[in-house]
């Protein structure tokens, strides 16, 4: 897996962002074991709760194409932020349920800063299906 290539793909996905309100465009790419890649970009709405983040769009895109948690290897995301772009809390919850705990999350920015963590490190003590018993 070429991390720099994944970040470039995430940057290409960012071009698809619809972010007229925040002006904060985010792109993401989800890599699967078979080498397939699924893009996501943030899509905003004047009614802010209806917005959708790039990370979730990439994961949902893959799932709509028949991929499952067992297929996912890595999620890369990028934004023009001062530090590597980190997933919001809602995305962290979705990532913790729909990706393997050891999957790699690559967070980047336009300055070339990169931070890598596992899903487990991204959201320790995640709420999951076992908590519903």
Backbone as numpy.savetxt, mean C-alpha at the origin, in Angstrom:
# Nx Ny Nz CAx CAy CAz Cx Cy Cz
13.49 -9.72 -6.18 12.64 -8.54 -6.18 13.54 -7.30 -6.18
13.33 -6.44 -7.15 14.10 -5.21 -7.27 13.31 -4.07 -6.62
13.74 -3.66 -5.43 13.02 -2.64 -4.68 12.92 -1.32 -5.43
13.99 -0.94 -6.12 13.99 0.34 -6.85 12.96 0.29 -7.98
12.85 -0.85 -8.67 11.86 -0.99 -9.73 10.44 -0.92 -9.16
10.23 -1.52 -7.99 8.90 -1.45 -7.36 8.55 -0.01 -7.00
9.51 0.72 -6.49 9.26 2.13 -6.14 8.94 2.93 -7.40
9.63 2.63 -8.51 9.34 3.31 -9.78 7.93 3.00 -10.25
7.50 1.75 -10.08 6.13 1.36 -10.45 5.12 2.11 -9.58
5.41 2.21 -8.29 4.52 2.94 -7.38 4.43 4.41 -7.80
5.55 4.94 -8.25 5.58 6.34 -8.71 4.72 6.49 -9.97
4.75 5.50 -10.85 3.90 5.52 -12.04 2.43 5.45 -11.62
2.13 4.61 -10.64 0.75 4.50 -10.16 0.27 5.83 -9.58
1.18 6.54 -8.95 0.82 7.84 -8.35 0.28 8.80 -9.40
0.71 8.66 -10.64 0.22 9.53 -11.72 -1.29 9.36 -11.92
-1.85 8.25 -11.45 -3.28 7.98 -11.58 -4.10 8.53 -10.42
-3.41 9.12 -9.45 -4.09 9.65 -8.26 -5.09 10.75 -8.65
-6.21 10.75 -7.95 -7.17 11.85 -8.04 -7.18 12.49 -6.67
-6.40 13.56 -6.51 -6.24 14.18 -5.19 -6.33 15.70 -5.28
-7.47 16.23 -5.79 -7.60 17.68 -5.96 -7.75 18.45 -4.65
-8.11 17.77 -3.57 -8.36 18.46 -2.30 -7.10 18.54 -1.45
-6.48 17.42 -1.21 -5.28 17.40 -0.37 -4.02 17.74 -1.16
-4.05 17.51 -2.46 -2.86 17.66 -3.32 -1.74 16.72 -2.87
-2.10 15.64 -2.17 -1.15 14.65 -1.66 -1.37 13.34 -2.42
-0.67 13.20 -3.52 -0.83 12.02 -4.37 0.04 10.87 -3.85
-0.55 9.69 -3.77 0.16 8.50 -3.31 -0.02 7.40 -4.35
1.06 6.67 -4.61 0.99 5.53 -5.51 1.47 4.29 -4.78
0.93 3.15 -5.17 1.33 1.88 -4.55 1.36 0.78 -5.60
2.17 -0.23 -5.33 2.20 -1.43 -6.16 2.32 -2.64 -5.24
1.51 -3.65 -5.52 1.53 -4.89 -4.76 2.15 -5.97 -5.64
3.21 -6.59 -5.16 3.91 -7.65 -5.89 3.44 -9.01 -5.39
3.15 -9.90 -6.33 2.72 -11.26 -6.00 3.84 -12.25 -6.31
3.72 -13.44 -5.72 4.73 -14.50 -5.88 4.99 -14.84 -7.34
3.96 -14.77 -8.18 4.12 -15.13 -9.59 4.68 -13.99 -10.43
5.05 -12.88 -9.77 5.63 -11.74 -10.47 4.61 -10.71 -10.93
3.33 -11.01 -10.80 2.32 -10.04 -11.21 2.31 -8.86 -10.24
1.95 -7.71 -10.76 1.94 -6.47 -9.99 0.58 -5.81 -10.14
0.10 -5.24 -9.05 -1.19 -4.58 -9.05 -1.02 -3.17 -8.50
-1.45 -2.19 -9.29 -1.28 -0.78 -8.93 -2.45 -0.25 -8.12
-2.16 0.79 -7.37 -3.18 1.52 -6.64 -2.76 2.97 -6.51
-3.72 3.86 -6.49 -3.48 5.29 -6.26 -4.60 5.80 -5.38
-4.33 6.86 -4.63 -5.39 7.40 -3.80 -6.41 8.14 -4.66
-7.68 7.98 -4.28 -8.79 8.61 -4.99 -9.60 9.37 -3.94
-9.67 10.69 -4.11 -10.36 11.52 -3.13 -11.79 11.84 -3.57
-12.53 12.38 -2.63 -13.90 12.79 -2.84 -14.16 14.01 -1.97
-15.03 14.90 -2.42 -15.35 16.09 -1.62 -15.89 15.69 -0.25
-16.53 14.55 -0.17 -16.95 13.99 1.11 -15.81 13.09 1.58
-14.90 13.66 2.36 -13.63 12.99 2.70 -13.74 11.54 3.18
-14.74 11.15 3.96 -14.79 9.74 4.38 -14.92 8.76 3.22
-15.29 9.25 2.05 -15.46 8.37 0.89 -14.17 8.19 0.09
-13.10 8.78 0.54 -11.81 8.65 -0.15 -11.27 7.23 0.03
-10.36 6.83 -0.86 -9.72 5.52 -0.76 -8.22 5.69 -0.99
-7.44 5.06 -0.15 -5.99 5.16 -0.20 -5.39 4.25 -1.26
-4.19 4.59 -1.70 -3.47 3.83 -2.72 -3.21 2.40 -2.28
-2.82 2.22 -1.03 -2.47 0.89 -0.53 -3.66 -0.06 -0.62
-4.81 0.40 -0.14 -6.00 -0.44 -0.19 -6.46 -0.68 -1.62
-6.33 0.34 -2.47 -6.71 0.15 -3.87 -5.84 -0.91 -4.54
-4.54 -0.95 -4.24 -3.65 -1.96 -4.81 -4.03 -3.36 -4.33
-4.28 -3.50 -3.03 -4.65 -4.80 -2.47 -5.99 -5.26 -3.04
-6.98 -4.37 -3.05 -8.30 -4.72 -3.55 -8.24 -5.05 -5.04
-7.42 -4.32 -5.80 -7.23 -4.58 -7.22 -6.74 -6.02 -7.42
-5.75 -6.41 -6.64 -5.21 -7.78 -6.74 -6.29 -8.81 -6.41
-7.04 -8.56 -5.35 -8.07 -9.51 -4.94 -9.17 -9.62 -5.99
-9.49 -8.51 -6.64 -10.50 -8.54 -7.70 -10.01 -9.32 -8.92
-8.71 -9.53 -8.99 -8.13 -10.33 -10.07 -7.81 -11.76 -9.61
-8.40 -12.17 -8.49 -8.30 -13.54 -8.04 -7.11 -13.87 -7.14
-6.33 -12.88 -6.77 -5.19 -13.11 -5.89 -5.66 -13.15 -4.44
-4.90 -13.86 -3.61 -5.22 -13.97 -2.19 -4.00 -13.64 -1.34
-4.20 -13.59 -0.07 -3.14 -13.33 0.90 -1.91 -14.20 0.64
-2.13 -15.45 0.26 -1.02 -16.37 0.01 -0.18 -15.98 -1.19
-0.72 -15.12 -2.06 0.01 -14.67 -3.25 0.89 -13.45 -3.00
0.59 -12.69 -1.95 1.22 -11.38 -1.75 2.61 -11.48 -1.13
3.55 -10.73 -1.71 4.94 -10.73 -1.25 5.36 -9.38 -0.68
4.98 -8.31 -1.37 5.51 -6.99 -1.02 4.55 -5.89 -1.48
4.47 -4.83 -0.70 3.70 -3.64 -1.05 4.64 -2.45 -0.96
4.76 -1.71 -2.06 5.60 -0.50 -2.07 4.71 0.71 -2.28
5.02 1.80 -1.59 4.26 3.03 -1.76 5.18 4.23 -1.73
4.72 5.29 -2.39 5.53 6.51 -2.47 4.63 7.74 -2.52
5.14 8.82 -1.94 4.48 10.13 -2.01 5.58 11.18 -1.95
5.24 12.39 -2.30 6.19 13.50 -2.19 6.07 14.05 -0.77
6.63 13.33 0.16 6.56 13.67 1.59 7.97 13.87 2.13
8.12 14.56 3.25 9.46 14.80 3.79 10.17 13.53 4.28
9.39 12.53 4.68 9.95 11.25 5.11 9.26 10.16 4.29
9.74 8.93 4.33 9.06 7.87 3.58 7.58 7.80 3.95
6.73 7.72 2.95 5.28 7.72 3.15 4.84 6.45 3.89
4.12 6.64 4.96 3.67 5.53 5.80 2.17 5.34 5.64
1.69 4.10 5.61 0.24 3.85 5.50 -0.53 4.43 6.70
-1.74 4.90 6.43 -2.59 5.41 7.50 -3.08 4.24 8.36
-3.76 4.53 9.43 -4.25 3.49 10.34 -5.22 2.52 9.68
-6.13 3.04 8.85 -7.09 2.17 8.17 -6.36 1.21 7.23
-5.38 1.72 6.51 -4.61 0.86 5.61 -3.81 -0.19 6.39
-3.26 0.22 7.52 -2.51 -0.74 8.34 -3.40 -1.89 8.79
-4.63 -1.59 9.16 -5.56 -2.63 9.58 -5.86 -3.59 8.43
-6.14 -3.03 7.25 -6.43 -3.87 6.08 -5.19 -4.69 5.71
-4.03 -4.07 5.69 -2.78 -4.77 5.38 -2.56 -5.91 6.36
-2.82 -5.67 7.64 -2.57 -6.70 8.66 -3.47 -7.91 8.48
-4.65 -7.72 7.92 -5.56 -8.86 7.71 -5.37 -9.52 6.35
-5.06 -8.73 5.32 -5.07 -9.26 3.97 -3.69 -9.59 3.39
-2.63 -9.34 4.16 -1.28 -9.68 3.70 -0.61 -10.59 4.72
0.34 -11.42 4.28 1.08 -12.26 5.23 1.85 -11.40 6.23
1.98 -11.88 7.45 2.65 -11.12 8.51 4.11 -10.80 8.18
4.76 -11.67 7.36 6.17 -11.44 7.03 6.35 -10.72 5.69
5.25 -10.31 5.04 5.36 -9.59 3.78 6.09 -8.26 4.01
6.79 -7.82 3.00 7.59 -6.59 3.10 6.76 -5.38 2.70
6.86 -4.31 3.48 6.24 -3.03 3.16 7.40 -2.05 2.91
7.44 -1.49 1.69 8.48 -0.53 1.32 7.84 0.84 1.23
8.31 1.75 2.08 7.78 3.11 2.12 8.86 4.04 1.58
8.48 4.93 0.65 9.48 5.79 0.01 8.94 7.20 -0.18
9.87 8.10 -0.52 9.49 9.46 -0.91 10.33 9.87 -2.12
10.05 11.06 -2.65 10.75 11.52 -3.85 12.21 11.90 -3.59
12.61 12.02 -2.35 14.00 12.35 -2.01 14.90 11.12 -2.03
14.32 9.94 -2.27 15.10 8.71 -2.27 15.19 8.04 -0.92
14.47 8.57 0.07 14.44 7.94 1.39 13.55 6.71 1.34
14.01 5.62 1.94 13.27 4.36 1.93 13.28 3.76 3.33
12.14 3.26 3.75 12.03 2.52 5.01 11.30 1.22 4.70
11.85 0.12 5.22 11.25 -1.20 5.00 10.90 -1.84 6.33
9.68 -2.39 6.39 9.24 -3.11 7.59 8.38 -4.29 7.14
8.19 -5.24 8.04 7.25 -6.34 7.77 5.85 -5.86 8.16
4.85 -6.59 7.71 3.47 -6.28 8.09 3.34 -6.31 9.61
3.94 -7.30 10.24 3.90 -7.43 11.70 4.47 -6.19 12.39
5.55 -5.66 11.86 6.17 -4.46 12.44 5.32 -3.22 12.19
4.59 -3.22 11.07 3.77 -2.06 10.71 2.62 -1.85 11.68
2.02 -2.95 12.15 0.91 -2.83 13.09 0.99 -3.92 14.14
1.85 -3.71 15.15 1.91 -4.69 16.23 0.58 -4.67 17.01
0.22 -5.79 17.56 -1.02 -5.91 18.35 -2.27 -5.62 17.51
-2.24 -6.02 16.24 -3.37 -5.76 15.34 -4.63 -6.46 15.81
-5.75 -5.83 15.60 -7.07 -6.43 15.82 -7.30 -7.42 14.70
-7.70 -8.66 15.03 -7.92 -9.65 13.98 -9.12 -10.53 14.30
-9.37 -11.52 13.45 -10.57 -12.37 13.59 -10.60 -13.09 14.92
-9.45 -13.39 15.51 -9.41 -14.08 16.81 -10.00 -13.19 17.92
-9.94 -11.88 17.75 -10.49 -10.97 18.74 -12.03 -10.96 18.72
-12.63 -11.53 17.69 -14.09 -11.55 17.57 -14.71 -12.76 18.23
-13.91 -13.69 18.75 -14.42 -14.91 19.36 -14.93 -14.64 20.76
